[in-house]
């Protein structure tokens, strides 16, 4: 395995991996020991045959773009998978909302994003399901 400096870590942002066609959960699984900070940020990919993955000079929020940042929970990021991997890997750092959505009111979106983050941030079980069914 490669050596790395403990003082140099990753700010994990799944939204950038989604529009690049990568699976954020698999990236996280491979590099979780280097993740020091997690952004709760979403993106929606919209490849419809008329556009490409590169946004060119089209303004963010324009539906003609191949992808856009959207409020958490409104895009293609599988946050359930991400939280489960964070739990398995023992991550106990911050989950920070990085909110960018040109198609949504900022106050509504920010408020909804905070509630969404609290909702998805569950703790891992301390007992296997089958073990919980056993009686003594």
Tab-separated table of C-alpha atoms in Angstrom:
chain	number	residue	atom	x	y	z
A	1	UNK	CA	0.000	0.000	0.000
A	2	UNK	CA	1.137	3.541	-0.619
A	3	UNK	CA	2.373	5.668	2.228
A	4	UNK	CA	0.625	8.940	2.879
A	5	UNK	CA	0.908	11.834	5.292
A	6	UNK	CA	-1.611	11.824	8.137
A	7	UNK	CA	-1.779	15.623	7.946
A	8	UNK	CA	-3.071	15.440	4.377
A	9	UNK	CA	-6.626	14.166	4.030
A	10	UNK	CA	-9.645	14.221	1.738
A	11	UNK	CA	-12.630	16.545	1.817
A	12	UNK	CA	-15.136	14.039	0.399
A	13	UNK	CA	-17.682	15.691	-1.907
A	14	UNK	CA	-19.896	13.133	-3.683
A	15	UNK	CA	-21.468	15.679	-6.047
A	16	UNK	CA	-18.279	16.040	-8.071
A	17	UNK	CA	-17.854	12.297	-8.452
A	18	UNK	CA	-21.458	11.783	-9.654
A	19	UNK	CA	-21.215	14.111	-12.640
A	20	UNK	CA	-17.891	12.509	-13.587
A	21	UNK	CA	-19.580	9.099	-13.792
A	22	UNK	CA	-17.913	7.686	-10.677
A	23	UNK	CA	-19.598	5.902	-7.779
A	24	UNK	CA	-18.989	8.088	-4.699
A	25	UNK	CA	-19.656	5.177	-2.352
A	26	UNK	CA	-16.924	3.017	-3.927
A	27	UNK	CA	-14.471	5.920	-3.815
A	28	UNK	CA	-15.321	6.426	-0.160
A	29	UNK	CA	-14.949	2.732	0.600
A	30	UNK	CA	-11.443	2.744	-0.884
A	31	UNK	CA	-10.255	5.974	0.743
A	32	UNK	CA	-12.320	6.324	3.955
A	33	UNK	CA	-9.227	6.192	6.145
A	34	UNK	CA	-8.077	9.423	4.487
A	35	UNK	CA	-11.432	11.274	4.680
A	36	UNK	CA	-11.344	14.079	7.241
A	37	UNK	CA	-14.458	15.962	6.173
A	38	UNK	CA	-17.670	15.062	4.310
A	39	UNK	CA	-19.843	17.381	2.257
A	40	UNK	CA	-23.522	16.634	1.912
A	41	UNK	CA	-23.823	17.931	-1.621
A	42	UNK	CA	-25.836	16.539	-4.516
A	43	UNK	CA	-25.819	16.737	-8.299
A	44	UNK	CA	-28.274	15.581	-10.937
A	45	UNK	CA	-26.992	14.226	-14.244
A	46	UNK	CA	-29.168	15.021	-17.251
A	47	UNK	CA	-27.622	13.456	-20.333
A	48	UNK	CA	-30.481	13.533	-22.785
A	49	UNK	CA	-28.750	13.114	-26.152
A	50	UNK	CA	-28.524	16.864	-26.802
A	51	UNK	CA	-25.929	17.761	-24.203
A	52	UNK	CA	-22.688	16.450	-22.791
A	53	UNK	CA	-21.109	16.135	-19.396
A	54	UNK	CA	-19.119	19.326	-19.898
A	55	UNK	CA	-21.224	22.345	-18.976
A	56	UNK	CA	-19.482	24.606	-21.469
A	57	UNK	CA	-20.703	28.171	-20.990
A	58	UNK	CA	-24.255	27.271	-20.021
A	59	UNK	CA	-25.209	28.818	-16.688
A	60	UNK	CA	-25.657	26.540	-13.671
A	61	UNK	CA	-29.323	25.701	-13.202
A	62	UNK	CA	-30.087	25.754	-16.919
A	63	UNK	CA	-31.934	22.506	-17.766
A	64	UNK	CA	-29.921	22.219	-21.010
A	65	UNK	CA	-26.783	21.420	-19.005
A	66	UNK	CA	-25.615	17.810	-18.769
A	67	UNK	CA	-25.559	18.109	-14.968
A	68	UNK	CA	-26.384	20.570	-12.214
A	69	UNK	CA	-25.794	20.884	-8.513
A	70	UNK	CA	-29.081	20.373	-6.680
A	71	UNK	CA	-30.211	20.453	-3.074
A	72	UNK	CA	-29.276	17.289	-1.131
A	73	UNK	CA	-31.769	14.507	-1.764
A	74	UNK	CA	-32.884	15.921	-5.125
A	75	UNK	CA	-30.109	14.430	-7.239
A	76	UNK	CA	-28.324	11.209	-8.017
A	77	UNK	CA	-26.100	10.786	-4.945
A	78	UNK	CA	-27.014	7.701	-2.893
A	79	UNK	CA	-26.548	9.157	0.592
A	80	UNK	CA	-27.821	5.994	2.296
A	81	UNK	CA	-24.916	4.032	0.799
A	82	UNK	CA	-22.489	6.769	1.807
A	83	UNK	CA	-23.660	6.885	5.446
A	84	UNK	CA	-23.480	3.087	5.691
A	85	UNK	CA	-19.880	3.078	4.445
A	86	UNK	CA	-18.945	5.938	6.767
A	87	UNK	CA	-20.402	3.916	9.650
A	88	UNK	CA	-18.572	0.712	8.656
A	89	UNK	CA	-15.295	2.607	8.316
A	90	UNK	CA	-15.744	4.360	11.685
A	91	UNK	CA	-15.931	7.950	10.408
A	92	UNK	CA	-16.943	10.319	13.200
A	93	UNK	CA	-16.121	13.661	11.612
A	94	UNK	CA	-18.462	16.379	10.402
A	95	UNK	CA	-21.175	16.155	7.779
A	96	UNK	CA	-21.375	19.647	6.275
A	97	UNK	CA	-24.051	20.864	3.909
A	98	UNK	CA	-22.551	22.562	0.877
A	99	UNK	CA	-25.666	23.948	-0.713
A	100	UNK	CA	-25.803	24.977	-4.375
A	101	UNK	CA	-29.063	24.843	-6.291
A	102	UNK	CA	-29.812	27.585	-8.812
A	103	UNK	CA	-33.374	26.335	-9.237
A	104	UNK	CA	-34.452	26.534	-5.585
A	105	UNK	CA	-35.015	29.332	-3.086
A	106	UNK	CA	-31.991	29.539	-0.780
A	107	UNK	CA	-33.863	29.738	2.538
A	108	UNK	CA	-36.161	26.854	1.629
A	109	UNK	CA	-33.272	24.804	0.239
A	110	UNK	CA	-30.901	25.440	3.142
A	111	UNK	CA	-33.558	24.599	5.702
A	112	UNK	CA	-34.557	21.440	3.844
A	113	UNK	CA	-30.891	20.409	3.398
A	114	UNK	CA	-30.216	20.666	7.151
A	115	UNK	CA	-33.284	18.548	7.942
A	116	UNK	CA	-32.272	16.047	5.248
A	117	UNK	CA	-28.773	15.722	6.714
A	118	UNK	CA	-30.136	15.062	10.200
A	119	UNK	CA	-32.525	12.461	8.774
A	120	UNK	CA	-29.866	10.474	6.895
A	121	UNK	CA	-27.222	10.566	9.639
A	122	UNK	CA	-28.008	7.317	11.439
A	123	UNK	CA	-25.701	5.391	13.764
A	124	UNK	CA	-24.607	1.845	12.967
A	125	UNK	CA	-26.185	-1.036	14.847
A	126	UNK	CA	-24.189	-2.373	17.764
A	127	UNK	CA	-25.556	-5.894	17.216
A	128	UNK	CA	-26.111	-8.120	14.195
A	129	UNK	CA	-29.772	-8.567	13.258
A	130	UNK	CA	-29.790	-12.330	13.910
A	131	UNK	CA	-28.048	-11.882	17.254
A	132	UNK	CA	-30.759	-9.453	18.359
A	133	UNK	CA	-33.351	-12.219	17.917
A	134	UNK	CA	-31.588	-14.665	20.204
A	135	UNK	CA	-32.894	-15.028	23.737
A	136	UNK	CA	-30.967	-16.163	26.763
